[in-house]
PDB file of C-alpha atoms in Angstrom:
ATOM      1  CA  UNK A   1       1.664 -11.473   6.640  1.00 45.00           C
ATOM      2  CA  UNK A   2      -0.536 -14.929   6.831  1.00 42.00           C
ATOM      3  CA  UNK A   3      -2.448 -16.363   3.886  1.00 42.00           C
ATOM      4  CA  UNK A   4      -5.069 -18.048   4.025  1.00 38.00           C
ATOM      5  CA  UNK A   5      -8.223 -19.883   2.313  1.00 37.00           C
ATOM      6  CA  UNK A   6      -6.906 -19.557  -1.257  1.00 37.00           C
ATOM      7  CA  UNK A   7      -9.101 -21.052  -4.464  1.00 40.00           C
ATOM      8  CA  UNK A   8      -6.619 -22.618  -6.511  1.00 39.00           C
ATOM      9  CA  UNK A   9      -6.620 -22.868 -10.896  1.00 42.00           C
ATOM     10  CA  UNK A  10      -3.341 -24.399 -10.664  1.00 43.00           C
ATOM     11  CA  UNK A  11      -2.206 -27.397  -8.029  1.00 48.00           C
ATOM     12  CA  UNK A  12      -0.629 -25.322  -4.886  1.00 46.00           C
ATOM     13  CA  UNK A  13       3.181 -27.160  -5.759  1.00 48.00           C
ATOM     14  CA  UNK A  14       3.100 -25.978  -9.921  1.00 50.00           C
ATOM     15  CA  UNK A  15       1.718 -22.289  -8.920  1.00 50.00           C
ATOM     16  CA  UNK A  16       4.011 -22.281  -5.749  1.00 50.00           C
ATOM     17  CA  UNK A  17       7.012 -23.178  -8.840  1.00 50.00           C
ATOM     18  CA  UNK A  18       5.783 -21.246 -11.464  1.00 53.00           C
ATOM     19  CA  UNK A  19       5.373 -18.135  -9.209  1.00 50.00           C
ATOM     20  CA  UNK A  20       9.046 -18.625  -7.479  1.00 50.00           C
ATOM     21  CA  UNK A  21      10.326 -19.147 -11.588  1.00 53.00           C
ATOM     22  CA  UNK A  22       8.926 -16.492 -12.783  1.00 51.00           C
ATOM     23  CA  UNK A  23      10.688 -14.349  -9.631  1.00 51.00           C
ATOM     24  CA  UNK A  24      13.813 -15.276 -10.438  1.00 48.00           C
ATOM     25  CA  UNK A  25      13.542 -14.605 -13.608  1.00 50.00           C
ATOM     26  CA  UNK A  26      12.427 -11.045 -13.551  1.00 48.00           C
ATOM     27  CA  UNK A  27      15.569 -10.849 -10.631  1.00 50.00           C
ATOM     28  CA  UNK A  28      18.130 -11.613 -13.654  1.00 45.00           C
ATOM     29  CA  UNK A  29      19.310  -8.454 -14.934  1.00 46.00           C
ATOM     30  CA  UNK A  30      19.689  -7.976 -18.988  1.00 44.00           C
ATOM     31  CA  UNK A  31      23.161  -6.243 -20.216  1.00 44.00           C
ATOM     32  CA  UNK A  32      21.619  -3.068 -20.541  1.00 45.00           C
ATOM     33  CA  UNK A  33      18.842  -3.197 -17.669  1.00 47.00           C
ATOM     34  CA  UNK A  34      22.480  -3.681 -15.354  1.00 45.00           C
ATOM     35  CA  UNK A  35      24.623  -0.445 -16.780  1.00 48.00           C
ATOM     36  CA  UNK A  36      21.474   2.065 -17.855  1.00 58.00           C
ATOM     37  CA  UNK A  37      20.660   5.087 -15.400  1.00 59.00           C
ATOM     38  CA  UNK A  38      17.580   4.016 -12.822  1.00 60.00           C
ATOM     39  CA  UNK A  39      14.557   6.965 -13.665  1.00 65.00           C
ATOM     40  CA  UNK A  40      14.502   9.535 -11.436  1.00 86.00           C
ATOM     41  CA  UNK A  41      10.744   8.308 -10.364  1.00 97.00           C
ATOM     42  CA  UNK A  42       8.762  10.724  -8.221  1.00 98.00           C
ATOM     43  CA  UNK A  43       5.850   8.943  -5.801  1.00 98.00           C
ATOM     44  CA  UNK A  44       3.019  10.714  -5.146  1.00 98.00           C
ATOM     45  CA  UNK A  45       4.005  12.417  -2.205  1.00 98.00           C
ATOM     46  CA  UNK A  46       6.636  13.789  -4.218  1.00 98.00           C
ATOM     47  CA  UNK A  47       4.102  15.210  -6.665  1.00 98.00           C
ATOM     48  CA  UNK A  48       2.250  16.663  -4.124  1.00 98.00           C
ATOM     49  CA  UNK A  49       4.523  18.330  -2.462  1.00 98.00           C
ATOM     50  CA  UNK A  50       6.095  19.352  -5.867  1.00 97.00           C
ATOM     51  CA  UNK A  51       2.745  21.485  -6.297  1.00 96.00           C
ATOM     52  CA  UNK A  52       3.043  23.327  -2.421  1.00 96.00           C
ATOM     53  CA  UNK A  53      -0.301  20.539  -1.568  1.00 98.00           C
ATOM     54  CA  UNK A  54      -2.418  22.083  -3.480  1.00 96.00           C
ATOM     55  CA  UNK A  55      -5.012  19.392  -3.625  1.00 95.00           C
ATOM     56  CA  UNK A  56      -5.198  19.671   0.097  1.00 98.00           C
ATOM     57  CA  UNK A  57      -5.523  23.118   0.877  1.00 98.00           C
ATOM     58  CA  UNK A  58      -8.139  24.121   3.444  1.00 98.00           C
ATOM     59  CA  UNK A  59      -8.820  20.185   4.067  1.00 98.00           C
ATOM     60  CA  UNK A  60      -8.304  18.881   7.439  1.00 98.00           C
ATOM     61  CA  UNK A  61      -6.519  15.496   6.743  1.00 98.00           C
ATOM     62  CA  UNK A  62      -6.198  12.207   8.509  1.00 98.00           C
ATOM     63  CA  UNK A  63      -3.204  10.253   6.995  1.00 98.00           C
ATOM     64  CA  UNK A  64      -3.156   7.024   6.686  1.00 98.00           C
ATOM     65  CA  UNK A  65       0.843   5.718   6.142  1.00 98.00           C
ATOM     66  CA  UNK A  66       3.626   4.332   8.209  1.00 98.00           C
ATOM     67  CA  UNK A  67       7.359   4.455   7.995  1.00 98.00           C
ATOM     68  CA  UNK A  68       7.077   3.772   4.281  1.00 98.00           C
ATOM     69  CA  UNK A  69       5.702   7.366   3.548  1.00 98.00           C
ATOM     70  CA  UNK A  70       8.497   9.625   2.535  1.00 98.00           C
ATOM     71  CA  UNK A  71       9.833  11.479  -0.528  1.00 98.00           C
ATOM     72  CA  UNK A  72      12.198  10.788  -2.505  1.00 97.00           C
ATOM     73  CA  UNK A  73      14.902  12.365  -0.440  1.00 96.00           C
ATOM     74  CA  UNK A  74      13.751  10.661   2.781  1.00 97.00           C
ATOM     75  CA  UNK A  75      11.586  12.971   4.636  1.00 98.00           C
ATOM     76  CA  UNK A  76       8.168  11.724   6.170  1.00 98.00           C
ATOM     77  CA  UNK A  77       5.000  12.191   4.336  1.00 98.00           C
ATOM     78  CA  UNK A  78       3.505  13.325   7.655  1.00 98.00           C
ATOM     79  CA  UNK A  79       5.952  15.917   8.538  1.00 98.00           C
ATOM     80  CA  UNK A  80       5.188  17.126   4.451  1.00 98.00           C
ATOM     81  CA  UNK A  81       1.546  17.799   5.135  1.00 98.00           C
ATOM     82  CA  UNK A  82       2.248  18.878   8.888  1.00 98.00           C
ATOM     83  CA  UNK A  83       4.242  21.357   7.766  1.00 97.00           C
ATOM     84  CA  UNK A  84       2.348  22.422   4.552  1.00 98.00           C
ATOM     85  CA  UNK A  85       0.294  25.944   3.966  1.00 97.00           C
ATOM     86  CA  UNK A  86      -3.742  25.585   4.213  1.00 97.00           C
ATOM     87  CA  UNK A  87      -3.015  22.051   5.487  1.00 98.00           C
ATOM     88  CA  UNK A  88      -4.122  20.507   8.638  1.00 98.00           C
ATOM     89  CA  UNK A  89      -3.128  17.744   9.561  1.00 98.00           C
ATOM     90  CA  UNK A  90      -5.522  16.017  12.373  1.00 98.00           C
ATOM     91  CA  UNK A  91      -5.270  13.137  12.709  1.00 98.00           C
ATOM     92  CA  UNK A  92      -2.964   9.688  11.275  1.00 98.00           C
ATOM     93  CA  UNK A  93      -3.182   5.938  11.210  1.00 98.00           C
ATOM     94  CA  UNK A  94      -1.249   2.814  10.958  1.00 98.00           C
ATOM     95  CA  UNK A  95      -1.980  -1.183   9.084  1.00 98.00           C
ATOM     96  CA  UNK A  96      -0.407  -3.803  10.176  1.00 97.00           C
ATOM     97  CA  UNK A  97       3.734  -3.838  11.484  1.00 97.00           C
ATOM     98  CA  UNK A  98       1.991  -0.242  13.395  1.00 94.00           C
ATOM     99  CA  UNK A  99       3.799   2.945  12.856  1.00 96.00           C
ATOM    100  CA  UNK A 100       7.407   1.926  12.592  1.00 95.00           C
ATOM    101  CA  UNK A 101       6.779  -1.393  10.708  1.00 95.00           C
ATOM    102  CA  UNK A 102       8.673  -3.731  13.362  1.00 93.00           C
ATOM    103  CA  UNK A 103       5.186  -5.593  14.882  1.00 92.00           C
ATOM    104  CA  UNK A 104       4.246  -8.540  13.742  1.00 89.00           C
ATOM    105  CA  UNK A 105       1.297  -8.814  16.248  1.00 92.00           C
ATOM    106  CA  UNK A 106      -2.008  -6.550  17.063  1.00 94.00           C
ATOM    107  CA  UNK A 107      -0.819  -3.072  16.642  1.00 96.00           C
ATOM    108  CA  UNK A 108      -1.711  -0.535  19.897  1.00 97.00           C
ATOM    109  CA  UNK A 109      -2.589   2.945  19.622  1.00 97.00           C
ATOM    110  CA  UNK A 110       0.981   5.473  19.758  1.00 97.00           C
ATOM    111  CA  UNK A 111       1.728   8.690  19.393  1.00 97.00           C
ATOM    112  CA  UNK A 112       4.015  10.348  16.689  1.00 98.00           C
ATOM    113  CA  UNK A 113       6.898  11.749  18.295  1.00 95.00           C
ATOM    114  CA  UNK A 114       7.418  14.783  16.348  1.00 96.00           C
ATOM    115  CA  UNK A 115       4.757  16.540  15.691  1.00 97.00           C
ATOM    116  CA  UNK A 116       2.550  15.045  19.000  1.00 97.00           C
ATOM    117  CA  UNK A 117      -0.520  13.174  16.323  1.00 98.00           C
ATOM    118  CA  UNK A 118      -2.036  10.151  17.979  1.00 97.00           C
ATOM    119  CA  UNK A 119      -1.656   7.329  15.942  1.00 98.00           C
ATOM    120  CA  UNK A 120      -4.552   5.489  15.231  1.00 98.00           C
ATOM    121  CA  UNK A 121      -4.021   1.274  15.085  1.00 98.00           C
ATOM    122  CA  UNK A 122      -5.973   0.080  12.120  1.00 98.00           C
ATOM    123  CA  UNK A 123      -5.199  -3.418  13.316  1.00 98.00           C
ATOM    124  CA  UNK A 124      -6.144  -3.724  17.096  1.00 96.00           C
ATOM    125  CA  UNK A 125      -9.553  -3.613  18.046  1.00 94.00           C
ATOM    126  CA  UNK A 126     -10.652  -2.533  14.986  1.00 97.00           C
ATOM    127  CA  UNK A 127      -9.315  -2.783  11.225  1.00 97.00           C
ATOM    128  CA  UNK A 128     -11.644   0.638   9.752  1.00 98.00           C
ATOM    129  CA  UNK A 129     -11.539   4.230  10.924  1.00 98.00           C
ATOM    130  CA  UNK A 130     -14.249   5.037  13.682  1.00 98.00           C
ATOM    131  CA  UNK A 131     -16.238   8.003  14.240  1.00 98.00           C
ATOM    132  CA  UNK A 132     -14.259   9.178  16.823  1.00 98.00           C
ATOM    133  CA  UNK A 133     -10.787   8.704  15.287  1.00 98.00           C
ATOM    134  CA  UNK A 134     -12.108  10.552  12.290  1.00 98.00           C
ATOM    135  CA  UNK A 135     -13.718  13.763  14.385  1.00 98.00           C
ATOM    136  CA  UNK A 136     -12.626  16.634  12.639  1.00 97.00           C
ATOM    137  CA  UNK A 137     -11.372  14.851   9.494  1.00 98.00           C
ATOM    138  CA  UNK A 138     -12.660  15.703   6.335  1.00 98.00           C
ATOM    139  CA  UNK A 139     -10.045  14.331   4.258  1.00 98.00           C
ATOM    140  CA  UNK A 140      -8.462  11.010   4.001  1.00 98.00           C
ATOM    141  CA  UNK A 141      -4.894  10.819   2.354  1.00 98.00           C
ATOM    142  CA  UNK A 142      -3.409   7.012   2.166  1.00 98.00           C
ATOM    143  CA  UNK A 143       0.292   6.514   2.054  1.00 98.00           C
ATOM    144  CA  UNK A 144       1.913   3.334   2.317  1.00 98.00           C
ATOM    145  CA  UNK A 145       4.441   1.071   0.062  1.00 98.00           C
ATOM    146  CA  UNK A 146       2.087  -1.622  -0.864  1.00 97.00           C
ATOM    147  CA  UNK A 147       4.271  -5.349  -1.837  1.00 96.00           C
ATOM    148  CA  UNK A 148       2.563  -6.343  -5.366  1.00 96.00           C
ATOM    149  CA  UNK A 149       0.738  -9.265  -3.225  1.00 96.00           C
ATOM    150  CA  UNK A 150      -2.591  -9.601  -2.993  1.00 95.00           C
ATOM    151  CA  UNK A 151      -2.503 -11.028   0.888  1.00 93.00           C
ATOM    152  CA  UNK A 152      -0.593  -8.311   1.881  1.00 94.00           C
ATOM    153  CA  UNK A 153      -2.728  -6.678   3.676  1.00 96.00           C
ATOM    154  CA  UNK A 154      -2.007  -2.793   3.588  1.00 97.00           C
ATOM    155  CA  UNK A 155      -4.312  -2.463   0.438  1.00 97.00           C
ATOM    156  CA  UNK A 156      -7.226  -4.128   2.818  1.00 97.00           C
ATOM    157  CA  UNK A 157      -6.566  -1.442   4.981  1.00 98.00           C
ATOM    158  CA  UNK A 158      -7.025   1.393   1.948  1.00 98.00           C
ATOM    159  CA  UNK A 159      -9.960  -0.534   1.222  1.00 98.00           C
ATOM    160  CA  UNK A 160     -11.649  -0.526   4.212  1.00 98.00           C
ATOM    161  CA  UNK A 161     -10.291   3.306   4.959  1.00 98.00           C
ATOM    162  CA  UNK A 162     -12.405   4.129   1.172  1.00 98.00           C
ATOM    163  CA  UNK A 163     -15.242   1.869   1.906  1.00 98.00           C
ATOM    164  CA  UNK A 164     -16.080   4.439   5.500  1.00 98.00           C
ATOM    165  CA  UNK A 165     -15.048   7.539   3.083  1.00 98.00           C
ATOM    166  CA  UNK A 166     -17.613   6.659   0.724  1.00 98.00           C
ATOM    167  CA  UNK A 167     -20.048   6.253   4.019  1.00 98.00           C
ATOM    168  CA  UNK A 168     -19.324   9.646   5.820  1.00 98.00           C
ATOM    169  CA  UNK A 169     -18.586  11.520   2.759  1.00 98.00           C
ATOM    170  CA  UNK A 170     -15.313  12.403   2.905  1.00 98.00           C
ATOM    171  CA  UNK A 171     -13.031  12.750   0.179  1.00 98.00           C
ATOM    172  CA  UNK A 172     -10.004   9.839  -0.353  1.00 98.00           C
ATOM    173  CA  UNK A 173      -6.816  10.634  -1.820  1.00 98.00           C
ATOM    174  CA  UNK A 174      -4.368   7.796  -2.561  1.00 98.00           C
ATOM    175  CA  UNK A 175      -0.583   8.934  -3.131  1.00 98.00           C
ATOM    176  CA  UNK A 176       0.879   6.680  -5.504  1.00 98.00           C
ATOM    177  CA  UNK A 177       3.577   4.674  -5.697  1.00 98.00           C
ATOM    178  CA  UNK A 178       5.404   1.796  -8.014  1.00 98.00           C
ATOM    179  CA  UNK A 179       4.308  -2.092  -8.064  1.00 98.00           C
ATOM    180  CA  UNK A 180       7.654  -2.993  -6.506  1.00 97.00           C
ATOM    181  CA  UNK A 181       7.221  -6.634  -8.377  1.00 97.00           C
ATOM    182  CA  UNK A 182       6.070  -4.355 -11.770  1.00 97.00           C
ATOM    183  CA  UNK A 183       3.219  -3.227 -13.336  1.00 97.00           C
ATOM    184  CA  UNK A 184       3.112  -5.535 -16.309  1.00 96.00           C
ATOM    185  CA  UNK A 185       3.348  -8.991 -15.137  1.00 93.00           C
ATOM    186  CA  UNK A 186       0.241 -10.705 -13.625  1.00 93.00           C
ATOM    187  CA  UNK A 187       0.134 -14.373 -11.860  1.00 92.00           C
ATOM    188  CA  UNK A 188      -1.846 -16.589  -9.890  1.00 89.00           C
ATOM    189  CA  UNK A 189      -5.688 -17.010 -10.294  1.00 89.00           C
ATOM    190  CA  UNK A 190      -8.065 -14.578  -9.558  1.00 93.00           C
ATOM    191  CA  UNK A 191      -9.734 -14.061  -5.818  1.00 92.00           C
ATOM    192  CA  UNK A 192     -13.139 -16.117  -5.944  1.00 92.00           C
ATOM    193  CA  UNK A 193     -15.714 -13.119  -4.842  1.00 90.00           C
ATOM    194  CA  UNK A 194     -16.733 -14.881  -1.611  1.00 90.00           C
ATOM    195  CA  UNK A 195     -13.065 -15.780  -0.332  1.00 90.00           C
ATOM    196  CA  UNK A 196     -13.298 -11.353  -0.301  1.00 90.00           C
ATOM    197  CA  UNK A 197     -11.437 -10.077   3.156  1.00 92.00           C
ATOM    198  CA  UNK A 198      -8.514  -8.751   4.846  1.00 94.00           C
ATOM    199  CA  UNK A 199      -6.401 -10.904   3.425  1.00 91.00           C
ATOM    200  CA  UNK A 200      -8.212 -10.482  -0.319  1.00 92.00           C
ATOM    201  CA  UNK A 201      -9.083  -6.332  -0.770  1.00 92.00           C
ATOM    202  CA  UNK A 202     -10.708  -6.931  -4.060  1.00 96.00           C
ATOM    203  CA  UNK A 203     -10.721  -9.887  -7.040  1.00 96.00           C
ATOM    204  CA  UNK A 204      -7.156  -9.672  -8.492  1.00 96.00           C
ATOM    205  CA  UNK A 205      -4.446 -12.174  -8.719  1.00 94.00           C
ATOM    206  CA  UNK A 206      -2.316 -13.243  -6.774  1.00 93.00           C
ATOM    207  CA  UNK A 207       0.745 -10.589  -8.672  1.00 95.00           C
ATOM    208  CA  UNK A 208      -1.854  -8.119  -9.270  1.00 96.00           C
ATOM    209  CA  UNK A 209       0.690  -5.358 -11.072  1.00 97.00           C
ATOM    210  CA  UNK A 210      -1.079  -3.116  -9.462  1.00 98.00           C
ATOM    211  CA  UNK A 211      -0.125   0.497  -7.599  1.00 98.00           C
ATOM    212  CA  UNK A 212      -2.815   1.639  -4.754  1.00 98.00           C
ATOM    213  CA  UNK A 213      -4.269   3.820  -6.423  1.00 98.00           C
ATOM    214  CA  UNK A 214      -4.878   2.026  -9.692  1.00 98.00           C
ATOM    215  CA  UNK A 215      -6.746  -0.959  -7.269  1.00 98.00           C
ATOM    216  CA  UNK A 216      -8.776   1.950  -5.274  1.00 98.00           C
ATOM    217  CA  UNK A 217     -10.226   3.434  -8.550  1.00 98.00           C
ATOM    218  CA  UNK A 218     -10.849  -0.182  -9.590  1.00 97.00           C
ATOM    219  CA  UNK A 219     -12.737  -1.053  -6.404  1.00 97.00           C
ATOM    220  CA  UNK A 220     -14.630   2.309  -7.204  1.00 97.00           C
ATOM    221  CA  UNK A 221     -14.805   1.337 -10.834  1.00 97.00           C
ATOM    222  CA  UNK A 222     -16.288  -2.730 -10.097  1.00 96.00           C
ATOM    223  CA  UNK A 223     -18.180  -2.166  -7.059  1.00 95.00           C
ATOM    224  CA  UNK A 224     -19.745   1.261  -7.489  1.00 95.00           C
ATOM    225  CA  UNK A 225     -18.400   2.493  -4.734  1.00 96.00           C
ATOM    226  CA  UNK A 226     -19.686   6.603  -4.209  1.00 97.00           C
ATOM    227  CA  UNK A 227     -17.002   7.970  -2.726  1.00 98.00           C
ATOM    228  CA  UNK A 228     -14.396  11.894  -3.743  1.00 98.00           C
ATOM    229  CA  UNK A 229     -11.429   9.617  -4.871  1.00 98.00           C
ATOM    230  CA  UNK A 230      -8.818  11.037  -6.260  1.00 98.00           C
ATOM    231  CA  UNK A 231      -5.033   9.650  -7.067  1.00 98.00           C
ATOM    232  CA  UNK A 232      -1.912  11.475  -7.083  1.00 98.00           C
ATOM    233  CA  UNK A 233       0.073   9.633  -9.319  1.00 98.00           C
ATOM    234  CA  UNK A 234       3.755   8.830  -9.913  1.00 97.00           C
ATOM    235  CA  UNK A 235       6.016  10.386 -12.874  1.00 97.00           C
ATOM    236  CA  UNK A 236       8.165   8.627 -14.000  1.00 97.00           C
ATOM    237  CA  UNK A 237       7.950   5.329 -13.157  1.00 97.00           C
ATOM    238  CA  UNK A 238       8.111   2.346 -16.006  1.00 96.00           C
ATOM    239  CA  UNK A 239       5.375  -0.227 -15.789  1.00 96.00           C
ATOM    240  CA  UNK A 240       8.225  -2.746 -16.419  1.00 96.00           C
ATOM    241  CA  UNK A 241      10.232  -1.806 -13.987  1.00 96.00           C
ATOM    242  CA  UNK A 242      10.924  -4.051 -10.836  1.00 96.00           C
ATOM    243  CA  UNK A 243      11.739  -1.293  -7.379  1.00 96.00           C
ATOM    244  CA  UNK A 244      15.002  -1.627  -7.715  1.00 95.00           C
ATOM    245  CA  UNK A 245      14.936   0.195 -11.476  1.00 95.00           C
ATOM    246  CA  UNK A 246      13.227   2.947  -9.972  1.00 95.00           C
ATOM    247  CA  UNK A 247      16.248   4.656  -8.462  1.00 94.00           C
ATOM    248  CA  UNK A 248      13.961   5.254  -4.905  1.00 95.00           C
ATOM    249  CA  UNK A 249      15.026   4.165  -1.372  1.00 93.00           C
ATOM    250  CA  UNK A 250      13.880   0.873  -0.431  1.00 93.00           C
ATOM    251  CA  UNK A 251      12.543   0.613   3.009  1.00 95.00           C
ATOM    252  CA  UNK A 252      11.289  -2.775   4.143  1.00 94.00           C
ATOM    253  CA  UNK A 253       7.736  -2.952   4.113  1.00 94.00           C
ATOM    254  CA  UNK A 254       7.168  -5.120   6.679  1.00 93.00           C
ATOM    255  CA  UNK A 255       9.896  -7.208   9.111  1.00 91.00           C
ATOM    256  CA  UNK A 256       9.739 -10.542   6.937  1.00 88.00           C
ATOM    257  CA  UNK A 257      10.568  -8.386   3.852  1.00 92.00           C
ATOM    258  CA  UNK A 258      13.371  -6.934   3.642  1.00 91.00           C
ATOM    259  CA  UNK A 259      14.642  -7.470   0.529  1.00 91.00           C
ATOM    260  CA  UNK A 260      13.191  -7.071  -3.028  1.00 92.00           C
ATOM    261  CA  UNK A 261      13.972 -10.741  -3.512  1.00 92.00           C
ATOM    262  CA  UNK A 262      12.058 -12.053  -0.930  1.00 92.00           C
ATOM    263  CA  UNK A 263       9.238  -9.067  -2.481  1.00 91.00           C
ATOM    264  CA  UNK A 264       9.577 -11.428  -5.391  1.00 91.00           C
ATOM    265  CA  UNK A 265       9.330 -14.910  -3.881  1.00 91.00           C
ATOM    266  CA  UNK A 266       6.531 -14.020  -1.546  1.00 91.00           C
ATOM    267  CA  UNK A 267       2.829 -14.595  -3.700  1.00 89.00           C
ATOM    268  CA  UNK A 268       4.642 -18.634  -3.913  1.00 87.00           C
ATOM    269  CA  UNK A 269       6.117 -18.987  -0.532  1.00 87.00           C
ATOM    270  CA  UNK A 270       2.924 -17.398   0.888  1.00 84.00           C
ATOM    271  CA  UNK A 271       0.748 -19.749  -1.358  1.00 81.00           C
ATOM    272  CA  UNK A 272       2.414 -22.356   0.271  1.00 83.00           C
ATOM    273  CA  UNK A 273       2.139 -21.319   3.842  1.00 80.00           C
ATOM    274  CA  UNK A 274      -1.666 -20.679   3.390  1.00 75.00           C
ATOM    275  CA  UNK A 275      -1.833 -24.791   2.248  1.00 78.00           C
TER     276      UNK A 275
END
């Protein structure tokens, strides 16, 4: 994912070295962490499924997801909702890199082979759900694994859809997931307000330490977005834990972030790319 137009509180080289050195420290396990048993972390979709998808019963759902939207056991979120009693799954939406997370260009609409539902691309001719895409939908659900870096565009897709939900009077539900870089450390300059765009969804640092649900709440609180927002929180995640400490199976969120080590250095590498 391309970075662009970054304001710098530090010189680019100094900030790049800071981010990469911090990533290296974060990756180095302590003796205790190397032997400790990872916690049984449940993502929002796991919590939702355990409750019989109760918050979505009677709702007509448009699901924004991709290949990372899976339960702890590996079941696709789309299948969980499609099979849930009282939940009508109406439409599917995919972000940058497409439904299968394998593309590095504009993404066209496609069809989910299992459910037969249309998958509308939010990284093609439009980056916001349109009225025809939302026909029959009263609830948008977001379930995508983010990378923990400001210019990674999945959370910009979430923001766009959140704003559309507010304008159309739709409910917006975030099925939360851990921040793979951890939820304690934040680094890098905060985005200038005038630079907010698709590679800068909100005024947060490069390494923001937030989950998707937390950022959605921040957007609603700070920007006054009037929307029926509900967040199904993770259970068992300790904020200091990076993704390798969650016990969750890791799925590469995009073609160029195949390993956690790449995700940890991505804020600095992407910063260099942007210069």
